[in-house]
Amino acid sequence: MDKYGLIGFPLGHSFSISYFNEKFENEGIDAVYENFEIPQIENLQEILSVTPTLRGLNVTIPYKEQVISYLDNVSPEARAIGAVNVIKVEHKGNDTILTGYNSDVIGFTKSIEPMLERHHKKALILGTGGASKAINYGLKALGLETLFVSRTKRPGCICYEDVTPALIKEYNVIVNCTPLGMYPKIEQCPDLPYEAMDSHTLLYDLIYNPDETLFMSKGAEHGATVKNGLEMLLLQAFSSWEFWNGGRV
């Protein structure tokens, strides 16, 4: 039986395991999807050695960047982004060949593109982790100018206290790539001047649990268009399956 799985830490909120095992059952595919909750990226080698039928992995927080040094090949897009969230595992004799891809950018761009209007020219990206790199790549590919927002001062970023009402009017697409507001801490949200938002504002939250985060509801109160990350996840999962079963660098 073929095996697929997810590496990350922690994995309590994983969407992939239920999605793929349901897919395998519904489509009569002789495979199983497992969560591999590993406390450090070095444990990847152990997973590979004890799972000879492994054919693919998804990668989540905090290993999207760290995993690259363990791969034999990386797609040009994932290399440009600097983060990998899909690994194709191939067995050739005694060798295991690992190829990395990024489905975050595919899922995100396909999900947000229909929502973009003529006045959406600049975007704020909240957070600086592996997912935010793919979001930045995707927004630029769609023609938007981007600016990162971080909790701490760092090159190429502004801090939350720098996000003024005037900036919200200018950068009217805002993508939350942080875990703020994710279940069970649903009372949290990024610290923004939500009162400056209006019908020209588009808020996109990568979080999908809960369905409507506080970030989304506070924006919607002022007329913003809002969307969560569920469709992006579904599109990512579809792309993962394509990479595992035919993707080439």
Short mmCIF file of C-alpha atoms in Angstrom, two decimals:
data_model
loop_
_atom_site.label_atom_id
_atom_site.label_comp_id
_atom_site.label_asym_id
_atom_site.label_seq_id
_atom_site.Cartn_x
_atom_site.Cartn_y
_atom_site.Cartn_z
CA MET A 1 0.00 0.00 0.00
CA ASP A 2 1.31 3.44 -0.97
CA LYS A 3 1.75 5.95 1.81
CA TYR A 4 1.53 9.72 1.83
CA GLY A 5 1.75 12.09 4.76
CA LEU A 6 2.27 15.43 6.38
CA ILE A 7 5.34 16.59 8.31
CA GLY A 8 5.20 19.49 10.73
CA PHE A 9 4.92 20.37 14.40
CA PRO A 10 2.34 20.50 15.85
CA LEU A 11 -0.25 18.85 13.60
CA GLY A 12 -3.46 19.01 15.65
CA HIS A 13 -5.15 21.27 13.08
CA SER A 14 -4.26 19.20 10.00
CA PHE A 15 -6.75 19.34 7.11
CA SER A 16 -4.82 17.03 4.78
CA ILE A 17 -5.22 13.70 6.58
CA SER A 18 -9.03 13.69 6.41
CA TYR A 19 -9.09 15.09 2.85
CA PHE A 20 -6.72 12.52 1.35
CA ASN A 21 -7.98 9.45 3.21
CA GLU A 22 -11.52 10.33 2.13
CA LYS A 23 -10.27 10.76 -1.45
CA PHE A 24 -8.50 7.38 -1.36
CA GLU A 25 -11.61 5.63 -0.05
CA ASN A 26 -14.00 7.32 -2.49
CA GLU A 27 -11.80 6.69 -5.53
CA GLY A 28 -10.69 3.16 -4.59
CA ILE A 29 -7.03 4.15 -4.34
CA ASP A 30 -4.91 1.65 -2.37
CA ALA A 31 -3.15 4.23 -0.23
CA VAL A 32 -3.19 5.82 3.21
CA TYR A 33 -2.28 9.30 4.44
CA GLU A 34 -0.64 9.75 7.84
CA ASN A 35 0.47 12.62 10.05
CA PHE A 36 4.17 12.60 10.90
CA GLU A 37 4.47 15.02 13.80
CA ILE A 38 8.23 15.51 14.10
CA PRO A 39 9.82 17.79 16.73
CA GLN A 40 12.77 18.59 14.44
CA ILE A 41 13.43 18.43 10.71
CA GLU A 42 16.25 15.91 11.23
CA ASN A 43 13.56 13.30 11.97
CA LEU A 44 12.65 13.33 8.26
CA GLN A 45 15.44 10.83 7.56
CA GLU A 46 13.93 8.39 10.06
CA ILE A 47 10.49 8.65 8.43
CA LEU A 48 12.02 7.86 5.04
CA SER A 49 13.96 4.86 6.36
CA VAL A 50 11.00 3.20 8.12
CA THR A 51 8.38 3.98 5.42
CA PRO A 52 9.58 2.23 2.22
CA THR A 53 6.24 2.72 0.43
CA LEU A 54 6.17 6.48 1.00
CA ARG A 55 5.36 8.32 -2.24
CA GLY A 56 4.71 11.89 -1.16
CA LEU A 57 4.70 14.37 1.68
CA ASN A 58 3.13 17.69 2.46
CA VAL A 59 5.16 20.09 4.59
CA THR A 60 3.73 22.59 7.05
CA ILE A 61 4.91 24.89 9.86
CA PRO A 62 7.75 25.15 10.79
CA TYR A 63 9.62 23.16 8.11
CA LYS A 64 8.74 24.74 4.74
CA GLU A 65 12.11 26.47 4.53
CA GLN A 66 14.25 24.06 6.57
CA VAL A 67 13.32 21.05 4.43
CA ILE A 68 14.94 22.43 1.28
CA SER A 69 18.46 21.34 2.34
CA TYR A 70 17.22 17.71 2.49
CA LEU A 71 15.94 17.63 -1.09
CA ASP A 72 17.63 16.32 -4.23
CA ASN A 73 15.68 18.60 -6.58
CA VAL A 74 13.59 21.75 -6.10
CA SER A 75 11.23 23.20 -8.71
CA PRO A 76 12.24 26.64 -10.06
CA GLU A 77 9.10 28.19 -8.55
CA ALA A 78 9.70 26.72 -5.08
CA ARG A 79 13.34 27.78 -5.32
CA ALA A 80 12.33 31.35 -6.16
CA ILE A 81 9.82 31.41 -3.31
CA GLY A 82 12.29 29.88 -0.85
CA ALA A 83 9.76 27.46 0.62
CA VAL A 84 8.55 23.92 -0.16
CA ASN A 85 5.27 22.37 0.95
CA VAL A 86 5.05 19.32 -1.34
CA ILE A 87 7.67 16.57 -1.68
CA LYS A 88 7.54 13.84 -4.29
CA VAL A 89 9.28 10.69 -3.03
CA GLU A 90 10.74 8.32 -5.65
CA HIS A 91 12.60 5.06 -5.02
CA LYS A 92 15.29 4.11 -7.55
CA GLY A 93 17.17 1.01 -6.47
CA ASN A 94 18.61 1.75 -3.05
CA ASP A 95 18.25 5.50 -3.57
CA THR A 96 15.38 7.70 -2.40
CA ILE A 97 14.96 10.82 -4.54
CA LEU A 98 13.16 13.81 -3.02
CA THR A 99 11.78 16.60 -5.21
CA GLY A 100 10.26 19.75 -3.70
CA TYR A 101 7.41 21.89 -5.02
CA ASN A 102 5.25 24.73 -3.74
CA SER A 103 1.46 24.37 -4.03
CA ASP A 104 0.76 27.32 -1.69
CA VAL A 105 1.25 29.79 -4.53
CA ILE A 106 -0.99 27.81 -6.91
CA GLY A 107 -3.81 27.45 -4.39
CA PHE A 108 -3.62 31.07 -3.28
CA THR A 109 -3.46 32.74 -6.70
CA LYS A 110 -6.32 30.65 -8.10
CA SER A 111 -8.41 31.48 -5.04
CA ILE A 112 -7.81 35.22 -4.78
CA GLU A 113 -7.57 36.18 -8.47
CA PRO A 114 -11.36 36.22 -9.11
CA MET A 115 -11.78 38.61 -6.16
CA LEU A 116 -9.30 41.22 -7.35
CA GLU A 117 -10.68 44.42 -8.86
CA ARG A 118 -9.12 47.34 -10.68
CA HIS A 119 -8.50 49.30 -7.48
CA HIS A 120 -6.57 46.45 -5.86
CA LYS A 121 -3.00 47.42 -6.67
CA LYS A 122 -1.11 47.07 -3.36
CA ALA A 123 -1.16 44.40 -0.67
CA LEU A 124 -0.04 44.01 2.93
CA ILE A 125 1.24 40.57 3.89
CA LEU A 126 0.92 39.89 7.62
CA GLY A 127 3.69 37.57 8.78
CA THR A 128 7.07 36.51 7.42
CA GLY A 129 7.04 32.68 7.58
CA GLY A 130 7.23 30.15 4.76
CA ALA A 131 3.62 30.65 3.64
CA SER A 132 4.07 34.42 3.40
CA LYS A 133 6.87 33.94 0.86
CA ALA A 134 4.54 32.04 -1.44
CA ILE A 135 1.81 34.65 -0.95
CA ASN A 136 4.28 37.40 -1.86
CA TYR A 137 5.33 35.51 -4.99
CA GLY A 138 1.70 34.95 -5.97
CA LEU A 139 0.58 38.54 -5.42
CA LYS A 140 3.50 39.87 -7.46
CA ALA A 141 2.67 37.41 -10.23
CA LEU A 142 -0.85 38.89 -10.23
CA GLY A 143 0.61 42.37 -10.63
CA LEU A 144 0.30 43.72 -7.08
CA GLU A 145 2.90 45.64 -5.13
CA THR A 146 3.54 44.05 -1.73
CA LEU A 147 4.70 45.06 1.74
CA PHE A 148 5.39 42.72 4.67
CA VAL A 149 4.17 43.47 8.19
CA SER A 150 6.03 41.87 11.10
CA ARG A 151 5.91 42.01 14.91
CA THR A 152 9.60 42.96 14.96
CA LYS A 153 11.73 45.37 12.97
CA ARG A 154 13.53 43.62 10.13
CA PRO A 155 14.77 44.58 6.66
CA GLY A 156 12.01 44.90 4.07
CA CYS A 157 9.21 44.94 6.65
CA ILE A 158 7.19 47.41 8.62
CA CYS A 159 5.79 46.82 12.11
CA TYR A 160 2.12 46.71 13.07
CA GLU A 161 2.36 50.13 14.71
CA ASP A 162 3.39 51.50 11.29
CA VAL A 163 0.08 50.42 9.72
CA THR A 164 -1.88 53.67 9.71
CA PRO A 165 -5.43 54.31 8.41
CA ALA A 166 -3.86 56.03 5.38
CA LEU A 167 -1.77 52.92 4.65
CA ILE A 168 -4.88 50.74 4.85
CA LYS A 169 -6.52 52.92 2.18
CA GLU A 170 -3.44 52.56 -0.06
CA TYR A 171 -2.72 48.87 0.57
CA ASN A 172 -6.30 47.66 0.38
CA VAL A 173 -5.55 43.96 -0.06
CA ILE A 174 -4.49 42.40 3.25
CA VAL A 175 -3.48 38.75 3.60
CA ASN A 176 -3.11 37.20 7.04
CA CYS A 177 -0.32 34.60 7.02
CA THR A 178 -0.05 34.45 10.82
CA PRO A 179 -1.78 31.94 13.13
CA LEU A 180 -3.56 34.78 14.98
CA GLY A 181 -7.22 33.85 15.35
CA MET A 182 -6.80 30.14 14.66
CA TYR A 183 -8.85 27.74 16.78
CA PRO A 184 -8.80 27.51 19.79
CA LYS A 185 -7.53 31.11 20.22
CA ILE A 186 -10.36 32.58 18.18
CA GLU A 187 -10.43 35.82 20.20
CA GLN A 188 -7.13 36.96 18.68
CA CYS A 189 -6.57 39.00 15.53
CA PRO A 190 -3.82 41.11 13.92
CA ASP A 191 -3.59 44.60 15.42
CA LEU A 192 -4.81 46.83 12.59
CA PRO A 193 -6.92 50.01 12.23
CA TYR A 194 -10.00 48.10 11.03
CA GLU A 195 -12.08 51.29 11.17
CA ALA A 196 -10.15 52.54 8.10
CA MET A 197 -11.46 49.65 5.97
CA ASP A 198 -14.35 49.97 3.54
CA SER A 199 -15.88 48.33 0.46
CA HIS A 200 -12.56 48.72 -1.39
CA THR A 201 -10.76 46.54 1.16
CA LEU A 202 -10.13 42.84 0.53
CA LEU A 203 -9.12 40.67 3.50
CA TYR A 204 -7.85 37.15 2.86
CA ASP A 205 -7.10 34.88 5.82
CA LEU A 206 -5.08 31.70 5.29
CA ILE A 207 -6.77 30.31 8.42
CA TYR A 208 -9.82 28.06 7.79
CA ASN A 209 -10.73 27.13 11.37
CA PRO A 210 -12.90 28.95 12.40
CA ASP A 211 -14.76 29.69 9.14
CA GLU A 212 -14.79 33.39 9.98
CA THR A 213 -11.88 34.69 12.03
CA LEU A 214 -11.99 37.86 14.09
CA PHE A 215 -9.72 39.45 11.43
CA MET A 216 -12.42 38.74 8.85
CA SER A 217 -15.42 39.76 10.93
CA LYS A 218 -13.86 43.06 12.06
CA GLY A 219 -13.12 43.94 8.45
CA ALA A 220 -16.57 42.87 7.26
CA GLU A 221 -18.16 45.18 9.85
CA HIS A 222 -16.69 48.09 7.89
CA GLY A 223 -17.67 46.77 4.46
CA ALA A 224 -14.55 44.79 3.52
CA THR A 225 -14.78 41.72 1.29
CA VAL A 226 -13.43 38.72 3.21
CA LYS A 227 -12.40 35.13 2.48
CA ASN A 228 -10.84 32.31 4.47
CA GLY A 229 -8.24 29.77 3.39
CA LEU A 230 -10.42 26.70 2.80
CA GLU A 231 -10.62 26.99 -0.98
CA MET A 232 -6.85 27.57 -1.09
CA LEU A 233 -6.37 24.34 0.90
CA LEU A 234 -8.56 22.36 -1.49
CA LEU A 235 -6.68 23.73 -4.50
CA GLN A 236 -3.35 22.98 -2.78
CA ALA A 237 -4.39 19.41 -2.08
CA PHE A 238 -5.36 18.91 -5.73
CA SER A 239 -1.98 20.29 -6.81
CA SER A 240 -0.15 18.05 -4.33
CA TRP A 241 -1.73 14.97 -5.88
CA GLU A 242 -0.67 16.14 -9.36
CA PHE A 243 2.92 16.71 -8.22
CA TRP A 244 3.12 13.29 -6.54
CA ASN A 245 1.75 11.49 -9.57
CA GLY A 246 3.47 13.16 -12.46
CA GLY A 247 5.17 16.37 -11.41
CA ARG A 248 8.60 16.99 -12.87
CA VAL A 249 11.04 19.80 -12.15
#
